[in-house]
CSV table of C-alpha atoms and ligand atoms in Angstrom, one decimal:
chain,number,residue,atom,x,y,z
A,1,MET,CA,-103.6,73.9,-78.4
A,2,PRO,CA,-101.1,74.8,-75.8
A,3,TRP,CA,-97.4,74.1,-76.7
A,4,ASN,CA,-96.2,70.8,-75.3
A,5,ARG,CA,-92.7,72.0,-74.2
A,6,PRO,CA,-91.2,68.6,-73.3
A,7,LEU,CA,-92.4,67.2,-76.7
A,8,ILE,CA,-91.0,70.2,-78.7
A,9,ILE,CA,-87.7,69.9,-76.8
A,10,GLY,CA,-87.7,66.1,-77.4
A,11,LEU,CA,-88.3,66.6,-81.1
A,12,LEU,CA,-85.6,69.3,-81.4
A,13,VAL,CA,-83.1,67.0,-79.7
A,14,VAL,CA,-84.1,64.3,-82.2
A,15,LEU,CA,-83.8,66.7,-85.1
A,16,LEU,CA,-80.4,67.9,-83.9
A,17,ALA,CA,-79.2,64.5,-83.5
A,18,LEU,CA,-80.4,63.5,-87.0
A,19,THR,CA,-78.7,66.6,-88.5
A,20,TRP,CA,-75.5,65.9,-86.5
A,21,TRP,CA,-75.5,62.3,-87.7
A,22,ARG,CA,-76.0,63.4,-91.3
A,23,LEU,CA,-73.5,66.3,-91.2
A,24,GLN,CA,-70.8,64.7,-89.0
A,25,PRO,CA,-69.2,62.6,-91.7
A,26,GLY,CA,-69.4,65.3,-94.3
A,27,ASP,CA,-67.7,67.8,-91.9
A,28,GLU,CA,-64.5,65.7,-91.9
A,29,GLU,CA,-61.9,66.7,-94.4
A,30,ILE,CA,-60.4,64.0,-96.5
A,31,ARG,CA,-56.7,64.4,-97.5
A,32,HIS,CA,-54.8,62.3,-99.9
A,33,SER,CA,-51.4,62.7,-101.5
A,34,ARG,CA,-49.6,61.2,-104.5
A,35,LEU,CA,-46.2,61.6,-106.2
A,36,ILE,CA,-46.9,63.1,-109.6
A,37,MET,CA,-45.1,65.6,-111.8
A,38,GLY,CA,-42.0,65.2,-109.7
A,39,THR,CA,-43.6,66.5,-106.6
A,40,ILE,CA,-46.1,65.6,-103.9
A,41,VAL,CA,-49.5,66.5,-104.9
A,42,GLU,CA,-52.0,66.8,-102.0
A,43,ILE,CA,-55.7,67.1,-102.3
A,44,MET,CA,-57.9,67.9,-99.4
A,45,ALA,CA,-61.7,68.2,-99.7
A,46,GLY,CA,-64.7,68.3,-97.2
A,47,GLY,CA,-68.1,69.3,-96.5
A,48,GLN,CA,-69.9,66.4,-98.0
A,49,ASP,CA,-70.4,62.7,-98.0
A,50,PRO,CA,-66.9,61.0,-97.6
A,51,ASP,CA,-67.6,58.4,-100.4
A,52,GLU,CA,-68.5,61.1,-102.8
A,53,LEU,CA,-65.3,63.0,-101.8
A,54,GLU,CA,-63.2,59.9,-102.3
A,55,ASP,CA,-64.5,59.5,-105.9
A,56,ALA,CA,-64.0,63.2,-106.6
A,57,ILE,CA,-60.4,63.1,-105.3
A,58,ASP,CA,-59.6,60.0,-107.3
A,59,ALA,CA,-60.9,61.7,-110.5
A,60,ALA,CA,-58.9,64.8,-109.7
A,61,PHE,CA,-55.7,62.8,-109.3
A,62,ALA,CA,-56.5,60.9,-112.5
A,63,GLU,CA,-56.7,64.2,-114.3
A,64,ILE,CA,-53.3,65.4,-113.0
A,65,GLU,CA,-51.8,62.1,-114.1
A,66,ARG,CA,-53.4,62.4,-117.6
A,67,LEU,CA,-51.9,65.9,-117.9
A,68,ASP,CA,-48.5,64.8,-116.7
A,69,LYS,CA,-48.5,62.3,-119.6
A,70,LEU,CA,-49.1,65.1,-122.0
A,71,LEU,CA,-46.9,67.8,-120.6
A,72,SER,CA,-43.8,66.0,-119.1
A,73,ARG,CA,-40.4,66.1,-120.6
A,74,HIS,CA,-39.7,62.7,-119.2
A,75,ASN,CA,-42.5,60.9,-120.9
A,76,PRO,CA,-41.2,60.0,-124.4
A,77,GLY,CA,-44.8,60.1,-125.8
A,78,SER,CA,-45.8,63.4,-124.4
A,79,ASP,CA,-46.6,66.5,-126.6
A,80,VAL,CA,-43.6,68.2,-125.0
A,81,SER,CA,-41.3,65.3,-126.1
A,82,ARG,CA,-42.7,65.1,-129.5
A,83,LEU,CA,-42.3,68.8,-130.0
A,84,SER,CA,-38.8,68.8,-128.8
A,85,GLN,CA,-37.8,65.8,-131.1
A,86,SER,CA,-39.5,67.4,-134.1
A,87,ASP,CA,-37.7,69.8,-136.5
A,88,LYS,CA,-40.5,72.3,-137.0
A,89,GLY,CA,-43.1,71.6,-134.3
A,90,GLY,CA,-46.5,70.0,-134.8
A,91,LYS,CA,-50.0,69.6,-133.6
A,92,VAL,CA,-50.7,69.2,-129.9
A,93,ALA,CA,-53.7,68.5,-127.7
A,94,ALA,CA,-56.0,71.3,-126.8
A,95,GLU,CA,-54.7,71.3,-123.2
A,96,THR,CA,-51.1,71.6,-124.3
A,97,ALA,CA,-52.0,74.4,-126.7
A,98,GLU,CA,-53.8,76.2,-123.7
A,99,VAL,CA,-50.6,76.0,-121.7
A,100,VAL,CA,-48.4,77.1,-124.4
A,101,ALA,CA,-50.7,80.1,-125.2
A,102,LEU,CA,-50.6,81.3,-121.6
A,103,GLY,CA,-46.8,80.6,-121.4
A,104,LEU,CA,-46.1,82.6,-124.6
A,105,ASP,CA,-48.2,85.4,-123.4
A,106,VAL,CA,-46.3,85.7,-120.1
A,107,ALA,CA,-43.0,85.2,-122.0
A,108,GLN,CA,-43.9,88.3,-124.2
A,109,GLN,CA,-45.2,90.4,-121.3
A,110,SER,CA,-42.1,89.6,-119.1
A,111,GLY,CA,-39.7,90.5,-122.0
A,112,GLY,CA,-38.5,86.9,-122.1
A,113,ALA,CA,-37.9,86.5,-118.4
A,114,PHE,CA,-40.4,83.5,-118.6
A,115,ASP,CA,-39.2,81.2,-121.4
A,116,LEU,CA,-40.8,77.9,-122.6
A,117,THR,CA,-37.6,76.9,-124.6
A,118,LEU,CA,-35.2,76.2,-121.8
A,119,GLY,CA,-35.3,72.4,-122.1
A,120,ARG,CA,-31.7,72.0,-123.1
A,121,LEU,CA,-30.6,74.4,-120.3
A,122,LYS,CA,-32.6,72.4,-117.8
A,123,SER,CA,-31.0,69.2,-118.9
A,124,LEU,CA,-27.6,70.8,-118.8
A,125,TRP,CA,-27.8,71.8,-115.2
A,126,GLY,CA,-29.3,68.3,-114.3
A,127,PHE,CA,-30.9,69.2,-111.0
A,128,GLU,CA,-32.5,65.7,-111.2
A,129,LYS,CA,-28.9,64.1,-111.1
A,130,GLU,CA,-27.3,63.0,-107.9
A,131,THR,CA,-24.3,65.4,-108.2
A,132,PRO,CA,-25.3,68.4,-110.3
A,133,THR,CA,-22.4,70.7,-111.4
A,134,VAL,CA,-22.1,74.2,-112.7
A,135,PRO,CA,-21.8,74.1,-116.5
A,136,ASP,CA,-19.1,76.0,-118.3
A,137,GLN,CA,-19.8,79.2,-120.3
A,138,ASP,CA,-19.5,77.4,-123.7
A,139,ALA,CA,-22.0,74.8,-122.6
A,140,LEU,CA,-24.4,77.4,-121.4
A,141,SER,CA,-24.1,79.4,-124.7
A,142,VAL,CA,-25.0,76.3,-126.7
A,143,ALA,CA,-28.0,75.5,-124.5
A,144,LEU,CA,-29.3,79.0,-124.9
A,145,ALA,CA,-28.8,79.3,-128.7
A,146,GLY,CA,-32.0,80.3,-130.4
A,147,THR,CA,-34.1,80.4,-127.2
A,148,GLY,CA,-36.4,83.3,-126.4
A,149,PRO,CA,-39.9,84.6,-126.4
A,150,THR,CA,-40.4,84.4,-130.2
A,151,ALA,CA,-38.7,81.0,-130.6
A,152,LEU,CA,-42.0,79.3,-130.4
A,153,SER,CA,-45.3,80.3,-131.9
A,154,LEU,CA,-48.8,78.9,-131.8
A,155,ASP,CA,-51.6,78.9,-134.3
A,156,GLY,CA,-54.7,77.0,-132.9
A,157,GLN,CA,-53.2,73.7,-131.9
A,158,GLN,CA,-50.2,74.0,-134.1
A,159,VAL,CA,-46.9,74.8,-132.4
A,160,SER,CA,-44.0,76.0,-134.6
A,161,LYS,CA,-40.3,76.0,-133.6
A,162,GLN,CA,-37.9,78.5,-135.0
A,163,ALA,CA,-35.0,76.1,-134.8
A,164,PRO,CA,-34.9,72.2,-134.8
A,165,HIS,CA,-32.7,71.9,-131.8
A,166,LEU,CA,-35.0,73.9,-129.5
A,167,GLN,CA,-36.3,71.8,-126.5
A,168,ILE,CA,-39.5,72.7,-124.7
A,169,ASP,CA,-39.9,72.8,-120.9
A,170,LEU,CA,-43.3,73.6,-119.4
A,171,GLY,CA,-41.9,73.0,-115.9
A,172,GLY,CA,-42.7,76.7,-114.9
A,173,ILE,CA,-46.4,76.4,-115.7
A,174,ALA,CA,-47.5,72.9,-116.2
A,175,LYS,CA,-48.1,72.0,-112.5
A,176,GLY,CA,-50.2,75.1,-112.0
A,177,TYR,CA,-52.3,74.2,-115.0
A,178,ALA,CA,-52.8,70.7,-113.7
A,179,VAL,CA,-54.0,72.1,-110.3
A,180,ASP,CA,-56.5,74.3,-112.2
A,181,ARG,CA,-57.8,71.2,-114.0
A,182,ALA,CA,-58.0,69.1,-110.8
A,183,ILE,CA,-60.1,71.9,-109.2
A,184,ALA,CA,-62.4,71.9,-112.2
A,185,VAL,CA,-62.8,68.1,-111.9
A,186,LEU,CA,-63.6,68.5,-108.2
A,187,LYS,CA,-66.2,71.1,-109.0
A,188,LEU,CA,-67.8,68.8,-111.6
A,189,HIS,CA,-68.2,66.2,-108.8
A,190,GLY,CA,-70.0,68.8,-106.7
A,191,VAL,CA,-67.2,69.6,-104.4
A,192,THR,CA,-67.4,73.1,-102.9
A,193,SER,CA,-64.6,73.1,-100.4
A,194,ALA,CA,-61.1,71.9,-101.4
A,195,ALA,CA,-57.5,72.6,-101.5
A,196,VAL,CA,-55.1,71.2,-104.0
A,197,ASN,CA,-51.4,71.7,-103.5
A,198,ALA,CA,-48.7,70.5,-106.1
A,199,GLY,CA,-45.4,71.5,-104.4
A,200,GLY,CA,-46.2,75.1,-103.7
A,201,ASP,CA,-48.7,75.6,-106.6
A,202,MET,CA,-52.1,75.7,-104.7
A,203,TYR,CA,-55.8,76.5,-105.2
A,204,LEU,CA,-58.2,77.0,-102.4
A,205,LEU,CA,-61.8,76.4,-103.3
A,206,GLY,CA,-64.6,77.8,-101.3
A,207,GLN,CA,-64.4,77.8,-97.6
A,208,ARG,CA,-63.2,75.2,-95.2
A,209,PRO,CA,-66.2,73.1,-93.9
A,210,GLN,CA,-67.8,74.7,-90.9
A,211,THR,CA,-67.7,73.1,-87.6
A,212,PRO,CA,-69.4,74.1,-84.3
A,213,LYS,CA,-66.0,75.5,-83.2
A,214,HIS,CA,-65.2,77.3,-86.5
A,215,PRO,CA,-68.4,78.6,-88.0
A,216,LYS,CA,-66.9,80.5,-90.9
A,217,ARG,CA,-63.4,79.7,-92.0
A,218,PHE,CA,-61.5,81.0,-94.9
A,219,TRP,CA,-58.4,79.0,-96.0
A,220,ARG,CA,-55.4,80.3,-94.1
A,221,ILE,CA,-52.0,79.6,-95.8
A,222,GLY,CA,-48.7,80.0,-94.0
A,223,LEU,CA,-46.1,81.1,-96.5
A,224,GLN,CA,-42.8,79.4,-96.1
A,225,HIS,CA,-39.9,81.5,-94.9
A,226,PRO,CA,-37.2,81.2,-97.6
A,227,ARG,CA,-34.3,81.0,-95.2
A,228,GLN,CA,-35.8,79.6,-92.0
A,229,LYS,CA,-37.0,76.1,-92.5
A,230,ASP,CA,-40.3,75.5,-90.7
A,231,ALA,CA,-40.9,79.2,-90.1
A,232,VAL,CA,-43.8,81.1,-91.5
A,233,LEU,CA,-43.0,84.3,-93.3
A,234,GLU,CA,-46.6,85.5,-93.5
A,235,THR,CA,-50.1,84.1,-93.4
A,236,VAL,CA,-52.7,84.8,-96.1
A,237,GLN,CA,-56.4,84.2,-96.0
A,238,VAL,CA,-58.2,83.4,-99.3
A,239,ARG,CA,-61.2,81.7,-100.9
A,240,ASP,CA,-61.4,80.7,-104.6
A,241,ARG,CA,-57.9,81.8,-105.3
A,242,ALA,CA,-54.5,80.4,-106.5
A,243,VAL,CA,-51.6,80.9,-104.1
A,244,VAL,CA,-48.3,80.0,-105.9
A,245,THR,CA,-44.8,80.2,-104.6
A,246,SER,CA,-41.5,80.0,-106.4
A,247,GLY,CA,-38.4,79.9,-104.2
A,248,ASP,CA,-34.7,79.3,-104.5
A,249,TYR,CA,-34.9,76.8,-101.5
A,250,GLU,CA,-37.1,74.3,-103.4
A,251,ARG,CA,-34.4,72.6,-105.7
A,252,PHE,CA,-30.7,73.7,-105.3
A,253,PHE,CA,-27.2,72.7,-104.6
A,254,GLU,CA,-24.3,74.6,-103.1
A,255,GLN,CA,-20.8,74.9,-104.6
A,256,GLU,CA,-18.0,76.9,-103.1
A,257,GLY,CA,-20.6,78.7,-100.8
A,258,ILE,CA,-22.8,79.7,-103.8
A,259,ARG,CA,-26.4,78.6,-104.0
A,260,TYR,CA,-27.4,77.3,-107.5
A,261,HIS,CA,-31.2,76.8,-107.9
A,262,HIS,CA,-33.6,75.7,-110.6
A,263,ILE,CA,-35.1,79.1,-111.8
A,264,PHE,CA,-32.9,80.4,-114.6
A,265,ASP,CA,-32.3,83.8,-116.0
A,266,PRO,CA,-32.7,83.2,-119.8
A,267,GLN,CA,-30.2,86.1,-120.5
A,268,ASN,CA,-27.2,84.1,-119.1
A,269,GLY,CA,-28.5,80.6,-118.3
A,270,LEU,CA,-27.6,81.0,-114.6
A,271,PRO,CA,-29.9,80.8,-111.6
A,272,ALA,CA,-31.7,84.2,-111.3
A,273,ARG,CA,-30.1,86.3,-108.6
A,274,HIS,CA,-32.6,88.9,-107.5
A,275,CYS,CA,-35.0,87.0,-105.2
A,276,GLN,CA,-35.3,84.4,-102.5
A,277,SER,CA,-39.0,83.7,-103.1
A,278,VAL,CA,-42.0,85.1,-104.9
A,279,THR,CA,-45.7,84.3,-103.9
A,280,ILE,CA,-48.5,85.2,-106.3
A,281,ILE,CA,-52.2,85.3,-105.6
A,282,ALA,CA,-54.3,85.0,-108.8
A,283,ASP,CA,-57.5,83.6,-110.2
A,284,SER,CA,-55.8,80.7,-111.9
A,285,VAL,CA,-52.9,78.6,-110.8
A,286,ALA,CA,-51.4,78.4,-114.3
A,287,LEU,CA,-51.2,82.1,-114.5
A,288,GLY,CA,-49.9,82.4,-110.9
A,289,ASP,CA,-47.3,79.7,-111.7
A,290,ALA,CA,-46.0,81.4,-114.7
A,291,LEU,CA,-46.0,84.8,-113.0
A,292,ALA,CA,-44.2,83.6,-109.9
A,293,THR,CA,-41.3,82.2,-112.1
A,294,ALA,CA,-41.3,85.3,-114.2
A,295,VAL,CA,-41.3,87.8,-111.3
A,296,PHE,CA,-38.6,85.6,-109.6
A,297,VAL,CA,-36.3,86.2,-112.6
A,298,LEU,CA,-37.1,89.9,-113.0
A,299,GLY,CA,-36.7,90.8,-109.3
A,300,PRO,CA,-38.7,93.2,-107.1
A,301,LYS,CA,-38.8,96.4,-109.2
A,302,ALA,CA,-39.4,95.0,-112.7
A,303,GLY,CA,-41.5,92.1,-111.2
A,304,LEU,CA,-44.0,94.4,-109.5
A,305,GLN,CA,-44.1,96.4,-112.7
A,306,LEU,CA,-45.0,93.2,-114.6
A,307,LEU,CA,-47.9,92.5,-112.1
A,308,THR,CA,-49.6,95.8,-112.9
A,309,GLN,CA,-50.4,94.3,-116.3
A,310,TYR,CA,-52.6,91.7,-114.6
A,311,PRO,CA,-55.7,92.8,-112.7
A,312,GLN,CA,-56.7,90.6,-109.8
A,313,VAL,CA,-53.1,89.5,-109.3
A,314,GLU,CA,-51.1,90.3,-106.2
A,315,GLY,CA,-47.6,89.4,-105.2
A,316,LEU,CA,-45.2,89.2,-102.3
A,317,ILE,CA,-41.4,89.2,-103.1
A,318,VAL,CA,-38.6,88.4,-100.8
A,319,ALA,CA,-35.6,90.0,-102.4
A,320,VAL,CA,-32.1,88.5,-102.3
A,321,ASP,CA,-31.2,90.8,-99.4
A,322,GLY,CA,-34.2,89.5,-97.5
A,323,THR,CA,-36.3,92.7,-97.9
A,324,LEU,CA,-40.1,92.3,-98.5
A,325,HIS,CA,-41.9,93.9,-101.6
A,326,THR,CA,-45.6,93.7,-102.2
A,327,SER,CA,-48.1,94.9,-104.8
A,328,PRO,CA,-50.5,97.6,-103.7
A,329,ASP,CA,-53.4,95.3,-102.7
A,330,TRP,CA,-51.5,92.5,-101.2
A,331,THR,CA,-52.7,93.6,-97.7
A,332,ARG,CA,-56.2,92.4,-98.8
A,333,TYR,CA,-55.1,88.8,-98.2
A,334,GLN,CA,-52.7,89.4,-95.3
A,335,VAL,CA,-53.7,88.0,-91.9
A,336,THR,CA,-52.5,90.5,-89.3
A,337,PRO,CA,-50.8,88.7,-86.4
B,401,LIG,P1,-41.2,77.2,-110.5
B,401,LIG,O1,-41.0,76.3,-109.5
B,401,LIG,O2,-42.7,77.2,-111.0
B,401,LIG,O3,-40.7,78.5,-110.4
B,401,LIG,O4,-40.6,76.5,-111.8
B,401,LIG,C1,-39.3,76.2,-111.9
B,401,LIG,C2,-39.2,75.3,-113.1
B,401,LIG,O5,-39.5,76.1,-114.3
B,401,LIG,C3,-37.8,74.8,-113.4
B,401,LIG,O6,-37.6,73.6,-112.8
B,401,LIG,C4,-37.8,74.8,-114.9
B,401,LIG,O7,-38.4,73.6,-115.3
B,401,LIG,C5,-38.6,75.9,-115.3
B,401,LIG,N1,-37.9,77.2,-115.5
B,401,LIG,C6,-36.7,77.6,-114.9
B,401,LIG,N2,-36.5,78.8,-115.3
B,401,LIG,C7,-37.5,79.3,-116.1
B,401,LIG,C8,-37.8,80.5,-116.8
B,401,LIG,N3,-37.0,81.5,-116.7
B,401,LIG,N4,-38.9,80.5,-117.5
B,401,LIG,C9,-39.7,79.5,-117.6
B,401,LIG,N5,-39.5,78.3,-116.9
B,401,LIG,C10,-38.4,78.2,-116.2
B,402,LIG,MG1,-43.8,78.7,-112.0
């Protein structure tokens, strides 16, 4: 039978229209944000039915809220508050134990630059207060007494404190862990393309949904310039990776021309002075979060040395003098302008 060209063209048009009709809503990306863990958490997902995406995003936010209740210093019933109030420590949820285990590992690897026992120091500086002030030396010494990489230990889900007054702060790692968990929930809901961002702690899942205009799209992230607001320092291109930035421009105040920010050097209790910002690209956001904070404290030289201990982790450091320092394979992710 000869091909009936008008019929075939007609069928193709109908098929195309049907495919278009089916794909069109799924192609749209849905984006929602909520204020959780003291920051704006943004979740964007796409590539499938919008109702399914809405359910998945709701569940991911619920997971972050659940973890905030466990890990926040500000919730009196949290594991972190219970540990801080206890004399010797106690049993914690499996999730808290996972965060503490990773945090203690980075604390040890970084020679104590990353420290989970800076709760008193954090309260002393009071960045949450309306008018934070620089504490005096005596107060800093009291807040640092007994802190350090061996001040906490973990056995299964049992956390032990070396001294009763030690207060726990998971602020340098908890947001990253929560983003990892949110991504896990999105995946359980069948989501294959998503971005979760908790104030600079990001995970980029899969690729962005394809559109006729953009057939294959990686996630492209513009990294904030630490000294020029609204300027992009560099653009990176990733899929299935965490991109985490710690910077001295996130939370700070100025006194007599000196910038005081929220990432502390555990050696002296003062804001760490070697860097303006650190971006880490890693497999997990929790690890990226802890390493970004640790490298920020260590500075470019010791920081890049620390990263050599972690395969599959790359970093970009903006030193205090504005110079850029990168790990050997950072260029793998760089988008050349
Ligand atoms: P990030 O924005 O991830 O660098 O985390 C900064 C937060 O981590 C601060 O607000 C503190 O709660 C906590 N933090 C500050 N300095 C340190 C440190 N040296 N080690 C671990 N956590 C820290
Ligand atoms: Mg961090």
